[in-house]
XYZ file of C-alpha atoms in Angstrom:
632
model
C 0.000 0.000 0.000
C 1.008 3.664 -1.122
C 2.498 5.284 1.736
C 1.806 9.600 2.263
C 4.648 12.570 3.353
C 2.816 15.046 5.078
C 4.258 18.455 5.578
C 2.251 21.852 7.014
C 5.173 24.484 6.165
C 3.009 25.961 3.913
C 0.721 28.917 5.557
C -1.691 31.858 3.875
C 0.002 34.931 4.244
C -0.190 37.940 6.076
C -3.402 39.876 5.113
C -3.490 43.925 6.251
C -0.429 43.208 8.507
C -2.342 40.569 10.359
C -1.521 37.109 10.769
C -4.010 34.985 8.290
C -5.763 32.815 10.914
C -7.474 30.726 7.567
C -10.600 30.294 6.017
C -13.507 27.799 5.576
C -15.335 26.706 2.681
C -12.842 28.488 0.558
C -13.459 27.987 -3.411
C -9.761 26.257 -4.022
C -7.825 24.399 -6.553
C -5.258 24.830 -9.011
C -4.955 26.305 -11.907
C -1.477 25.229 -13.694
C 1.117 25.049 -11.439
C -0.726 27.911 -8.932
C -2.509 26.842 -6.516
C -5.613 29.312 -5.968
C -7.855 29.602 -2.473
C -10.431 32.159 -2.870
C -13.619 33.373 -0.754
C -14.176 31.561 2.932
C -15.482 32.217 5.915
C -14.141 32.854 9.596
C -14.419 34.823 12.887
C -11.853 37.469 12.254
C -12.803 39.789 15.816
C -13.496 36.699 18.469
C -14.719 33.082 18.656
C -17.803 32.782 18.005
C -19.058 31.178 21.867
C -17.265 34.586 22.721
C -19.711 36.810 20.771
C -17.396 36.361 17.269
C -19.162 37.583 13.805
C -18.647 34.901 10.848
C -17.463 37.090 8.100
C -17.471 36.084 3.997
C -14.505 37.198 1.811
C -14.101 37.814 -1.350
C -9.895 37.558 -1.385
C -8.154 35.134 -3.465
C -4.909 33.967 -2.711
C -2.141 32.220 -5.564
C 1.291 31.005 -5.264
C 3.313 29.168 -7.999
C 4.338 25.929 -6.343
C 6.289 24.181 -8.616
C 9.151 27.729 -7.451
C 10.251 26.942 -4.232
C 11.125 31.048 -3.956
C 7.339 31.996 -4.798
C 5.412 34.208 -2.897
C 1.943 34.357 -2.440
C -0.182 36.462 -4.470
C -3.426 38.533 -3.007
C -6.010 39.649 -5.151
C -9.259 40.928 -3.364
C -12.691 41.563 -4.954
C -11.914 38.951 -7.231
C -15.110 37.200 -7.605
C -18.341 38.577 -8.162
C -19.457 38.584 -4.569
C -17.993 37.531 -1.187
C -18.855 33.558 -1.328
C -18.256 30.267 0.653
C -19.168 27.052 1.096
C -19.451 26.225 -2.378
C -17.886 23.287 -4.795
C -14.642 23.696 -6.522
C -14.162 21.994 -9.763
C -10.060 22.017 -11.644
C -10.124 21.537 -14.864
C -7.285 21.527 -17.424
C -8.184 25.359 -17.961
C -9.097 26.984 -15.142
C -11.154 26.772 -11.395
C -14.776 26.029 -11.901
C -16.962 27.132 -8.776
C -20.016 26.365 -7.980
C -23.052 27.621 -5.671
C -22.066 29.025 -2.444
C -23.360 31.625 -0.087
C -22.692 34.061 2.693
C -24.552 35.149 5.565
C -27.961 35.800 4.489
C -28.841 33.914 1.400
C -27.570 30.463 -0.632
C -26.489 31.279 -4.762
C -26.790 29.619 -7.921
C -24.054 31.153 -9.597
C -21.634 29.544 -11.402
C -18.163 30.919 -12.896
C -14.690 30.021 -13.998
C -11.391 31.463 -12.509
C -8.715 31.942 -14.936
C -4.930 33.117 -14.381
C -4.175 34.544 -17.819
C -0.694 36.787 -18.369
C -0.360 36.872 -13.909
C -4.079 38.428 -13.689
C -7.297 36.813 -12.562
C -9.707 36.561 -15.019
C -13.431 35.643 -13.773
C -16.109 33.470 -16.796
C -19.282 34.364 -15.634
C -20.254 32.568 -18.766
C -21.661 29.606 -17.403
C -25.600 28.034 -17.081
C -26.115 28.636 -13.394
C -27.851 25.766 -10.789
C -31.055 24.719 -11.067
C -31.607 26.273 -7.268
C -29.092 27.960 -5.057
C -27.198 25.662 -3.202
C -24.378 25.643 -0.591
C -22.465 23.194 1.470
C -23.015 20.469 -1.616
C -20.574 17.804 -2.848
C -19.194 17.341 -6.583
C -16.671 15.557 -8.189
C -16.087 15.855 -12.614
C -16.390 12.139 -13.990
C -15.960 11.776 -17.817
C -16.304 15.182 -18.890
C -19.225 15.876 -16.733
C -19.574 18.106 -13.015
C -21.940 15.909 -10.621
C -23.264 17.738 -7.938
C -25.147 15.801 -4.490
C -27.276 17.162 -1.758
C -26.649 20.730 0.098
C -29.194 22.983 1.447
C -31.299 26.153 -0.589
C -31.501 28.633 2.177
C -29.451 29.961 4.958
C -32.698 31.044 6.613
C -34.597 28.330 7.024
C -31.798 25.565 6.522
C -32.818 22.057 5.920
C -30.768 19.711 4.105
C -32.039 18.232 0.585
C -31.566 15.178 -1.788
C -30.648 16.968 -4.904
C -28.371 15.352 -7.865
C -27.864 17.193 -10.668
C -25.185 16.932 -13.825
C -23.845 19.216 -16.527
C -21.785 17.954 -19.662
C -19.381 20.149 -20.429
C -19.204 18.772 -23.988
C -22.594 20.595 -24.271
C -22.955 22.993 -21.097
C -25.320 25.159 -23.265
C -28.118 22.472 -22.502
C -27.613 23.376 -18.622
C -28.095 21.003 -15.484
C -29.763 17.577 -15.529
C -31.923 16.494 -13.121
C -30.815 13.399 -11.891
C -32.327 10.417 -9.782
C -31.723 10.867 -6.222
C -30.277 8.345 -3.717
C -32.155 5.863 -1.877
C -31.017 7.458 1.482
C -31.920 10.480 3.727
C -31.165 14.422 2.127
C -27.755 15.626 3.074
C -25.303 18.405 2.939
C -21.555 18.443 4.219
C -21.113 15.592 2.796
C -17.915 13.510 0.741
C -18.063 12.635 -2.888
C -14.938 11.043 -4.996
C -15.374 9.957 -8.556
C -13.944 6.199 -9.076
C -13.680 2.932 -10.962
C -15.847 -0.042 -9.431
C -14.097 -2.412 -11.045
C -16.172 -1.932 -14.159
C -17.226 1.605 -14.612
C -16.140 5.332 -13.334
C -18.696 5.946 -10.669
C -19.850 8.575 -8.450
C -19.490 7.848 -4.854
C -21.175 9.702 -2.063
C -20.279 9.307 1.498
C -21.521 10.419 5.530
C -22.686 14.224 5.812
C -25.762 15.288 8.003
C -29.201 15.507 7.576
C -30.751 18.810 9.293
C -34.061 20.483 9.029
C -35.393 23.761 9.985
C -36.967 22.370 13.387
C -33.326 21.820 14.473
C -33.215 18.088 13.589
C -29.455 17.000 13.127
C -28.793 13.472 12.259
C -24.854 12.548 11.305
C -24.803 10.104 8.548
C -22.545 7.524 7.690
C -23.583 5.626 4.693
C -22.660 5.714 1.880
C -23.651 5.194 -1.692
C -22.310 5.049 -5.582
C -24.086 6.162 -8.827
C -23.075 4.422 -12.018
C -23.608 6.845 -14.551
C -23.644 4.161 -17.301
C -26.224 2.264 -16.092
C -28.317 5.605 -14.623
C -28.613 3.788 -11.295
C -27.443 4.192 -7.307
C -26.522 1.496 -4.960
C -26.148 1.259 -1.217
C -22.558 0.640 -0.033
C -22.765 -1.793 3.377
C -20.374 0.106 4.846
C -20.110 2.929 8.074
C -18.290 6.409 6.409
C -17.745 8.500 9.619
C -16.075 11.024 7.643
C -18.834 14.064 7.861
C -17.809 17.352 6.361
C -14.240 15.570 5.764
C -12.750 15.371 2.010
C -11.855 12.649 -0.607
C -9.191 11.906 -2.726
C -9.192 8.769 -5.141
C -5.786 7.080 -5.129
C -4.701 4.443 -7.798
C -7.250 1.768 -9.725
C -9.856 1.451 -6.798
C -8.695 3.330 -3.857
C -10.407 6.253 -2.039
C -8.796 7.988 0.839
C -10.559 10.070 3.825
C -8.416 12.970 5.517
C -10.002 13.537 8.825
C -13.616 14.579 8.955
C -16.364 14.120 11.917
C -17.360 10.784 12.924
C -20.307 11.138 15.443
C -22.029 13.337 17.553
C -22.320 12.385 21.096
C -26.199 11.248 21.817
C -27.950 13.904 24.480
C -25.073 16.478 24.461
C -24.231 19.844 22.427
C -20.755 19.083 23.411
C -19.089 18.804 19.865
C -16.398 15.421 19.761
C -14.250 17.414 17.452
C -12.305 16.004 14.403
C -10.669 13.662 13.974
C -6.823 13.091 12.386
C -7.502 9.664 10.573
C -6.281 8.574 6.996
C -9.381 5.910 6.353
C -8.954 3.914 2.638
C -11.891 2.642 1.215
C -11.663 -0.249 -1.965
C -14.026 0.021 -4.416
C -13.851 -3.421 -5.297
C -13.784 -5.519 -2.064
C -16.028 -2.895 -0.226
C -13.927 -3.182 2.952
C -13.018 0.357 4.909
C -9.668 0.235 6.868
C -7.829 3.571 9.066
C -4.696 3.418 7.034
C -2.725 5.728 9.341
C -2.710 8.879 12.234
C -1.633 11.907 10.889
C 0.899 14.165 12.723
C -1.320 17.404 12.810
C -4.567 18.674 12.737
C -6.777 17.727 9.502
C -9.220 20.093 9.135
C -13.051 19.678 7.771
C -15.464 21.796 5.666
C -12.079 22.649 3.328
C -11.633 21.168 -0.334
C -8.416 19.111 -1.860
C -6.369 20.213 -4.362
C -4.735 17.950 -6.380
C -1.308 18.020 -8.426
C -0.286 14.662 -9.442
C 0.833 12.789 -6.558
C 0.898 15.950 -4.271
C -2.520 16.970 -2.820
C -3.094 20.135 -0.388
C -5.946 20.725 2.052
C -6.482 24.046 1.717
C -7.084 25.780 5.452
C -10.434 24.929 6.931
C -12.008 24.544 10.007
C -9.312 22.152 12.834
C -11.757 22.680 15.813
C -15.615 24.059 15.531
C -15.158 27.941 14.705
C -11.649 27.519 15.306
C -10.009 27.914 11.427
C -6.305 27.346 10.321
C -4.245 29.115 7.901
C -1.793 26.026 7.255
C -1.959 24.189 4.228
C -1.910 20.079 5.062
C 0.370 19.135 2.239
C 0.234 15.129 0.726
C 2.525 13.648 -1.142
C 1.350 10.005 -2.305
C 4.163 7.673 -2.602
C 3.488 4.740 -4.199
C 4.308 0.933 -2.856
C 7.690 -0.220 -4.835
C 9.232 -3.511 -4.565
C 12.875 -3.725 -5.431
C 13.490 -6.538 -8.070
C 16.430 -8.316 -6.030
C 19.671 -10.235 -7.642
C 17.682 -14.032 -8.023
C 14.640 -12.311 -10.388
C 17.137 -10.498 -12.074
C 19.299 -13.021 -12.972
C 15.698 -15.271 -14.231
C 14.732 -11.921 -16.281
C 18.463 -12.242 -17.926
C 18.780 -16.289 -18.161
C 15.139 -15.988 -19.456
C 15.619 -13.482 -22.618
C 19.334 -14.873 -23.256
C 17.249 -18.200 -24.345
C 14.845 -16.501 -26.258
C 17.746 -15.283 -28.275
C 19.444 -18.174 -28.408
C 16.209 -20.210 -29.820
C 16.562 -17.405 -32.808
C 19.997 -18.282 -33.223
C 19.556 -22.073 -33.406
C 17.072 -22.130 -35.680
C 18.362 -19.202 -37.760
C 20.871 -21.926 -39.086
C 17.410 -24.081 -40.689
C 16.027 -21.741 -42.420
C 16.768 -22.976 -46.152
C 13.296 -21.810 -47.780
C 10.546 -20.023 -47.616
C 8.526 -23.218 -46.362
C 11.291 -24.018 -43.624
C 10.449 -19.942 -42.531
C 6.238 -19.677 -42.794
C 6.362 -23.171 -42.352
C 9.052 -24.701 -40.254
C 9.348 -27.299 -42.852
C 6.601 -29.354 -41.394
C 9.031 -30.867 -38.924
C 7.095 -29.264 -35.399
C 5.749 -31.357 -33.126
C 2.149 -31.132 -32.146
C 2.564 -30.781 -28.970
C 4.942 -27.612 -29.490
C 2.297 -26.315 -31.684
C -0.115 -26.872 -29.224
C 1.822 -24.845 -26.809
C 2.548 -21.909 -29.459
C -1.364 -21.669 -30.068
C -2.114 -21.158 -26.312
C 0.682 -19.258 -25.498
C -0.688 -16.627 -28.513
C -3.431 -16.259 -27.235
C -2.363 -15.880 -23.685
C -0.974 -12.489 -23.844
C -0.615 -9.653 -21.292
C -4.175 -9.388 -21.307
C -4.825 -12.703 -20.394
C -2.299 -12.872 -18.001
C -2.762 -9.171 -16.120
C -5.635 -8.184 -17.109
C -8.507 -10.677 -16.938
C -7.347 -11.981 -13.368
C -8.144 -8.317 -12.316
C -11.002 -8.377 -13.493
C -12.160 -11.340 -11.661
C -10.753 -9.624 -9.030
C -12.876 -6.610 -9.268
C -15.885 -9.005 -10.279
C -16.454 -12.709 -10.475
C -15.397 -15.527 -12.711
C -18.153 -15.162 -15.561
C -14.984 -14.051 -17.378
C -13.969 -17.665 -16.732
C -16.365 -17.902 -19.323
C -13.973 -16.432 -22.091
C -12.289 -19.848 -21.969
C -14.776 -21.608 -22.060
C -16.036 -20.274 -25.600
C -12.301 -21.837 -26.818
C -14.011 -25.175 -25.633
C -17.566 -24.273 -28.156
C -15.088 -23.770 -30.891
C -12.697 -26.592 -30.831
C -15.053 -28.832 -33.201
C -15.397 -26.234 -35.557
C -11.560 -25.608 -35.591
C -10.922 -28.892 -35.810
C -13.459 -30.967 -38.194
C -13.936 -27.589 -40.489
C -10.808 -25.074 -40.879
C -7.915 -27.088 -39.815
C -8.713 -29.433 -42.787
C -9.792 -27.261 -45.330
C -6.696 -24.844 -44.956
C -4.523 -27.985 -44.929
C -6.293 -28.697 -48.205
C -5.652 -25.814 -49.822
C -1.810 -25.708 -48.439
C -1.812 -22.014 -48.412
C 0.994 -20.196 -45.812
C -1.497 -16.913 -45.113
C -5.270 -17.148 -44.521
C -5.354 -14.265 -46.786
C -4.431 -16.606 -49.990
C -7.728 -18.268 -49.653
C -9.184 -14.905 -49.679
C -7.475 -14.391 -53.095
C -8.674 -17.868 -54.592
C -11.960 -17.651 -54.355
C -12.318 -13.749 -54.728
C -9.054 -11.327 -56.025
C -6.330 -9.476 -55.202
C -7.799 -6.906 -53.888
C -9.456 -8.449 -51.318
C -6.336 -10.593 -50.101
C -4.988 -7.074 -49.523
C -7.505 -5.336 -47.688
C -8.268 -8.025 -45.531
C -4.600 -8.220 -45.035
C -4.583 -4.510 -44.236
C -7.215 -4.964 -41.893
C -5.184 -7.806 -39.602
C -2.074 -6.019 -39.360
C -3.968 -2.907 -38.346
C -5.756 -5.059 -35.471
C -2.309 -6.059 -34.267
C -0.764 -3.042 -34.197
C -3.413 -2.497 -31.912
C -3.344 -5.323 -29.869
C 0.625 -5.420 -29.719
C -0.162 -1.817 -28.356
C -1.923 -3.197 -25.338
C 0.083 -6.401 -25.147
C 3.344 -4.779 -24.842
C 2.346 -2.309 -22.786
C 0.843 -4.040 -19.996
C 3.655 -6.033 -19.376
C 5.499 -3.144 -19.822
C 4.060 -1.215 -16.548
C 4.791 -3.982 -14.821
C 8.568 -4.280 -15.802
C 8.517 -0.359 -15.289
C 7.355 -0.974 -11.454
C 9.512 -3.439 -10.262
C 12.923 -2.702 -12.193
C 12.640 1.313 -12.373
C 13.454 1.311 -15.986
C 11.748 3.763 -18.116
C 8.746 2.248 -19.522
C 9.670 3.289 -23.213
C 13.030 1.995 -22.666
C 10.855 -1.890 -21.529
C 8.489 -1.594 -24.395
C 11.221 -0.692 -26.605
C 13.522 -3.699 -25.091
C 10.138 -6.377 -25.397
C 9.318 -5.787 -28.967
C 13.498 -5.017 -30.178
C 13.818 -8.755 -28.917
C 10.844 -10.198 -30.258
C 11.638 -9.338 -33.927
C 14.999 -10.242 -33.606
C 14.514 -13.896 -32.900
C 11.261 -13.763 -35.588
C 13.005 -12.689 -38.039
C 16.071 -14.818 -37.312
C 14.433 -18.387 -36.655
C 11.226 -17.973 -38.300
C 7.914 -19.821 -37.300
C 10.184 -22.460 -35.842
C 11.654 -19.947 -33.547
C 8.454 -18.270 -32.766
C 6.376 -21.882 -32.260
C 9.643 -22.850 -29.489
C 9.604 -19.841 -27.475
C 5.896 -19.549 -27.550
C 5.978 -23.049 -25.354
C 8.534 -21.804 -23.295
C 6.723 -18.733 -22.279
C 3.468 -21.015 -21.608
C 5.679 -23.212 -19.502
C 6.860 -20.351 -17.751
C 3.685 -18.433 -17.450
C 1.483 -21.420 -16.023
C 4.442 -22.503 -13.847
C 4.671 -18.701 -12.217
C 0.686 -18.703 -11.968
C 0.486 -21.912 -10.208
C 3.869 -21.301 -8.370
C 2.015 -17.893 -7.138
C -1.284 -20.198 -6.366
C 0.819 -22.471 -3.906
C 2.581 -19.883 -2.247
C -0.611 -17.609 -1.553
C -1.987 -20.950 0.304
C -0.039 -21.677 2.350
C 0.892 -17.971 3.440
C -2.690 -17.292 3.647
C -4.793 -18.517 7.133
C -6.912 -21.778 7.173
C -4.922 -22.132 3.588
C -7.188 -23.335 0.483
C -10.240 -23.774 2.807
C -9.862 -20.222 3.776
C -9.489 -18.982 -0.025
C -12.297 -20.673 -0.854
C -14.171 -19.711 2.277
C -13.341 -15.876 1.519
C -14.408 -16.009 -2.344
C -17.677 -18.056 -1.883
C -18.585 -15.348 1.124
C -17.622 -12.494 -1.154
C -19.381 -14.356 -4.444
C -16.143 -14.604 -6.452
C -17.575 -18.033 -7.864
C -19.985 -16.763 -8.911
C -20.380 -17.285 -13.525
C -22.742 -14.176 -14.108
C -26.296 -13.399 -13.906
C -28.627 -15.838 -15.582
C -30.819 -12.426 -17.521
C -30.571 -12.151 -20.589
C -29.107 -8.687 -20.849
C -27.209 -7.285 -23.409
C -26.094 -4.205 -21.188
C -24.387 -6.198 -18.761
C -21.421 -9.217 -18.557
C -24.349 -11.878 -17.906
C -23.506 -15.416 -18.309
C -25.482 -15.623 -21.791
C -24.047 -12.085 -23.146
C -20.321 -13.592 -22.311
C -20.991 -17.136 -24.060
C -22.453 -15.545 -27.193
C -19.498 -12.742 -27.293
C -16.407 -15.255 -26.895
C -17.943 -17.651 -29.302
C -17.804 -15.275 -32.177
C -14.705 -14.133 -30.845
C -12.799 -17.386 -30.210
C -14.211 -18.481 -33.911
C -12.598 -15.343 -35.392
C -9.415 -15.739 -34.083
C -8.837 -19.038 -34.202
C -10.477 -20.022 -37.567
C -9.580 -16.891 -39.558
C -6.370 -15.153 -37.740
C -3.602 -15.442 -39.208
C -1.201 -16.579 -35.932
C -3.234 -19.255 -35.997
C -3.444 -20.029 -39.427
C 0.114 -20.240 -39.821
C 0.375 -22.449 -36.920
C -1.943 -25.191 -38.204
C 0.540 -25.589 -41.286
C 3.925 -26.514 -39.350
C 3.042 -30.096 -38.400
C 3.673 -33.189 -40.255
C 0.228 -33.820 -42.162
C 0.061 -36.997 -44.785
C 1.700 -35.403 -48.174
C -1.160 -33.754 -49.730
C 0.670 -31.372 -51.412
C 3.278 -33.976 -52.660
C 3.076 -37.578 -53.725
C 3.813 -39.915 -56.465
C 2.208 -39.680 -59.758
C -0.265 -42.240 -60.040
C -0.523 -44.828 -62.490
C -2.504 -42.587 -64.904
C 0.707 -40.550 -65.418
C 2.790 -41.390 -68.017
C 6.215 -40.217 -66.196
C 7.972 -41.524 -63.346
C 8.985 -38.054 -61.884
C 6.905 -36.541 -58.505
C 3.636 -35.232 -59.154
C 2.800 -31.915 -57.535
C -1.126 -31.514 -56.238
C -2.464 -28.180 -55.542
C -6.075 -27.063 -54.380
C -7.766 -24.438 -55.215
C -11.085 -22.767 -55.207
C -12.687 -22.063 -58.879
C -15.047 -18.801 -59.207
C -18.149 -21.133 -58.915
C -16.913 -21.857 -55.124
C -15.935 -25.488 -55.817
C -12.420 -27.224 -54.757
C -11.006 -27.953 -57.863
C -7.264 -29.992 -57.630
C -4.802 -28.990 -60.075
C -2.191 -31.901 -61.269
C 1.818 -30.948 -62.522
């Protein structure tokens, strides 16, 4: 797990000659490398149990963080009116913020901070909220600002259960109206925008229901909207992480700074905050505290978000009490060294796959010995090579993720290999062997032209320049995380030695060290099965145990729907699939030709023929679609 640097050196300035004693709700974010905190609220005289005034600003502060001489920047009267409490949005070109209010009254507004030439430029230019709203929560998910709950009024103030959405692709067509969540109205509280596994979702967490009678209830459930499927779903999990913040972390990671966990029962004695780093997984639904941190976190504040490096931006530490230090993050990620025994596999491991090249460079006589490997290739090599092309980097990485993240119905993928076999077998196997053809594409040619051989042609290598795109590069991250090296530099490195041992042994070379890396492969995976057992409690009756209790066995839903991974949707999809590639590509196609077949394309003349020399057959397909045989 990722670990985090904290680091509160960095404090607002001096405002007037007085020291800055922070802000809350402050509209923050950055914009480029300057990070910008504008509006807020505080008690600038007094606390308030001492009589204190809560006053709104309109004063936005900047400082250019990626110069470690910067100084902060102060521009007041920046926005249109002194605001707080409202949601800050940073997008590649500029601050959005959203709603808001002050002391008497809630806004719709909506505008765009801008740093253009060292000045602040304000886009008013923007559809505003369907109602004014304050102390809401919004994340941007696929080109799109979701906003949740937050209350209308600052008179009468009552917490509601509005969702609403704008596409910025077309923000002329305003906010949506979305569903609401099966749960109670809310404001303060924590939204984050991450992957479930399958989609980019909207998760909302904790806040507090109030109403106008003086009702307070602190929440903490939670829930996630899946914007694909238009739907919400209840997380069974406790948040305690009211008024807190969010920041999504890796594939399926969400972290909680802080926030307020409970109220106590009977009292109006406030429990304070809380300094916790909580993680929530998307995928396994489990909430751990991942760590204490050293100082204060404060609540009712926003994150702001560079990379790995993410800043709380002042806040509220204690209730009226506000702080003018900046909590700075910086996320560094879990690395593993690679150690001197997997080097020295890595190195013994690619030295053979060069030498394979080599050996068999020194066969290569004719073209047949290099499509071909001269027929000599045993089945059970083939066998391998067919597997191991098909189990790629996706396979290996990705699918096993997935299930993961899911279930097994992508088990299922295999399992359409199984439907195809007799096809394979009993239909194209024979009928390309007939024809004796060293590309699928020379059929294509026989029984139509040229021209088609060539754009179908076309059309494969363009699918695996696209595939090799995700095949390299998947293996490639992983080479990049445990060795260091520049992940160019271990694409570059893959696909340099792959074409030299191609090009030097041929199919022969190709067919060898595509069993090898299947032997290799399946030995790691089950090598990485036995290991996790018996380093795991109760061993394989606790693995099992765990995924039956968390459904990982479980092969898809039974409906028949097209929209989701169901067990019938995955059966029909890898049929086709599986048919495609193994009865048309041309990986496979080659493959089928290497083995020793009886000599259809070669035999004695028969007694018809008047000569004594060999007698060539060849078969080919006539423009009437019949297979014809041809006789030299």
């Amino acid at each position: 797990m990722e670990k985090i640097k904290w680091d509160n050196s960095l404090t607002l300035p001096e405002i007037d000659g007085r020291a800055n004693i922070g802000v809350a709700g402050a509209f923050s974010g950055f914009i480029g490398n300057n990070l910008v905190i504008a509006g807020g609220a505080n008690f600038p005289d007094t606390t308030p149990w001492n009589g204190g005034h809560k006053t709104w600003w309109n004063t936005l502060y900047y400082i250019d963080i990626s110069d470690p001489t910067a100084k902060w920047n102060i521009v007041r009267d920046c926005m249109p009116k002194a605001l707080a409490y409202g949601i800050s949005i940073e997008l590649p070109y500029g601050l959005l913020c959203i709603g808001g209010c002050d002391d008497s009254q809630c806004y719709k507004d909506v505008f765009l901070l801008q740093i253009k030439n060292g000045k602040i430029e304000v886009d008013t230019n923007w559809p505003s909220l369907p109602v004014p709203l304050a102390n809401a929560a919004g994340v941007l998910l696929d080109n799109k600002v979701y906003i949740a709950g937050g209350q209308e009024s600052m008179v009468m103030q009552e917490a509601t259960g509005h969702f609403f959405v704008l596409d910025l692709s077309n923000r002329k067509k305003g906010w949506k109206t979305l569903e609401t969540w099966p749960g109670a109205p809310r404001g303060y509280a924590v939204s984050a925008a991450q992957s479930d596994g399958f989609d980019k979702c909207f998760y909302l967490f904790s806040g507090r229901n109030y109403k106008a009678d003086g009702y307070v209830e602190v929440l903490t459930d939670g829930f996630v909207y899946n914007p694909r499927l238009n739907n919400w779903k209840k997380l069974d999990r406790q948040f305690p992480v009211m008024a807190g913040t969010a920041i999504p972390t890796g594939a399926n990671h969400i972290l909680f700074p802080g926030g307020v966990s409970r109220l106590i029962p009977g009292s109006d004695e406030h429990p304070g905050f809380d300094n916790v780093i909580r993680s929530y997984h998307t995928i396994t639904n489990t909430l751990i505290e991942k760590e204490v941190v050293p100082y204060p976190i404060p609540v009712t504040t926003n994150i702001a978000r560079k990379e790995n490096t993410f800043y709380l931006t002042s806040g509220e530490i204690n209730p009226g009490i506000r702080t003018p230090l900046l909590l700075k993050g910086e996320i560094i990620p879990f690395e593993k060294g690679l150690g001197t025994t997997n080097t020295i596999v890595i190195i013994l491991y690619f030295a053979s796959l060069a030498w394979i090249g080599y050996y068999f460079s020194k066969k290569q006589k004719n073209t047949d010995d290099y499509f071909k490997g001269g027929g000599r290739l045993p089945w059970w090599a083939v066998g391998l090579s067919i597997f191991g092309t098909s189990l790629s980097a996706i396979t290996f990485m990705s699918i096993p993720a997935k299930s993961y993240s899911s279930d097994w119905s992508y088990m299922l993928v295999n399992a359409g290999i199984l439907m195809v076999v007799p096809f394979i077998l009993y239909l194209f196997i024979p009928f390309y062997r007939k024809l004796n053809v060293t590309t699928a594409y020379e059929y294509l040619e026989q029984r139509f032209n040229p021209l088609i051989r060539v754009i179908c042609s076309l059309a494969f290598i363009l699918f695996q320049i696209g595939r090799m795109g995700i095949v390299l590069f998947l293996p490639a991250i992983a080479l990049n995380v445990v060795t260091g090296f520049d992940i160019f530099l271990c694409i570059g490195l893959m696909g340099i030695l792959s074409l030299i041992y191609t090009m030097m042994g041929g199919i022969e070379a190709v067919v060898w060290t595509d069993a090898l890396q299947v032997v290799v492969l399946l030995g790691g995976a089950i090598l990485v099965v036995i290991i996790a057992i018996f380093n795991i409690p109760d061993g394989i009756s606790g693995v099992i145990q765990e995924a039956a209790s968390d459904n990982k066995f479980d092969l898809g839903s039974l409906n028949f729907d097209l929209k989701q991974s169901t067990l019938w949707t995955v059966l029909i999809a890898t049929f086709f699939t599986n048919l495609t590639t193994y009865g048309t590509d041309q990986t496979m196609v080659q493959r089928y030709m290497t083995t020793e077949t009886e000599k259809q394309a070669k035999k004695k003349c028969p007694d018809k023929c008047r000569s004594d020399h060999t007698c060539h057959i060849t078969f080919f397909l006539c423009r009437h679609g019949t297979l014809c045989i041809l006789q030299t």
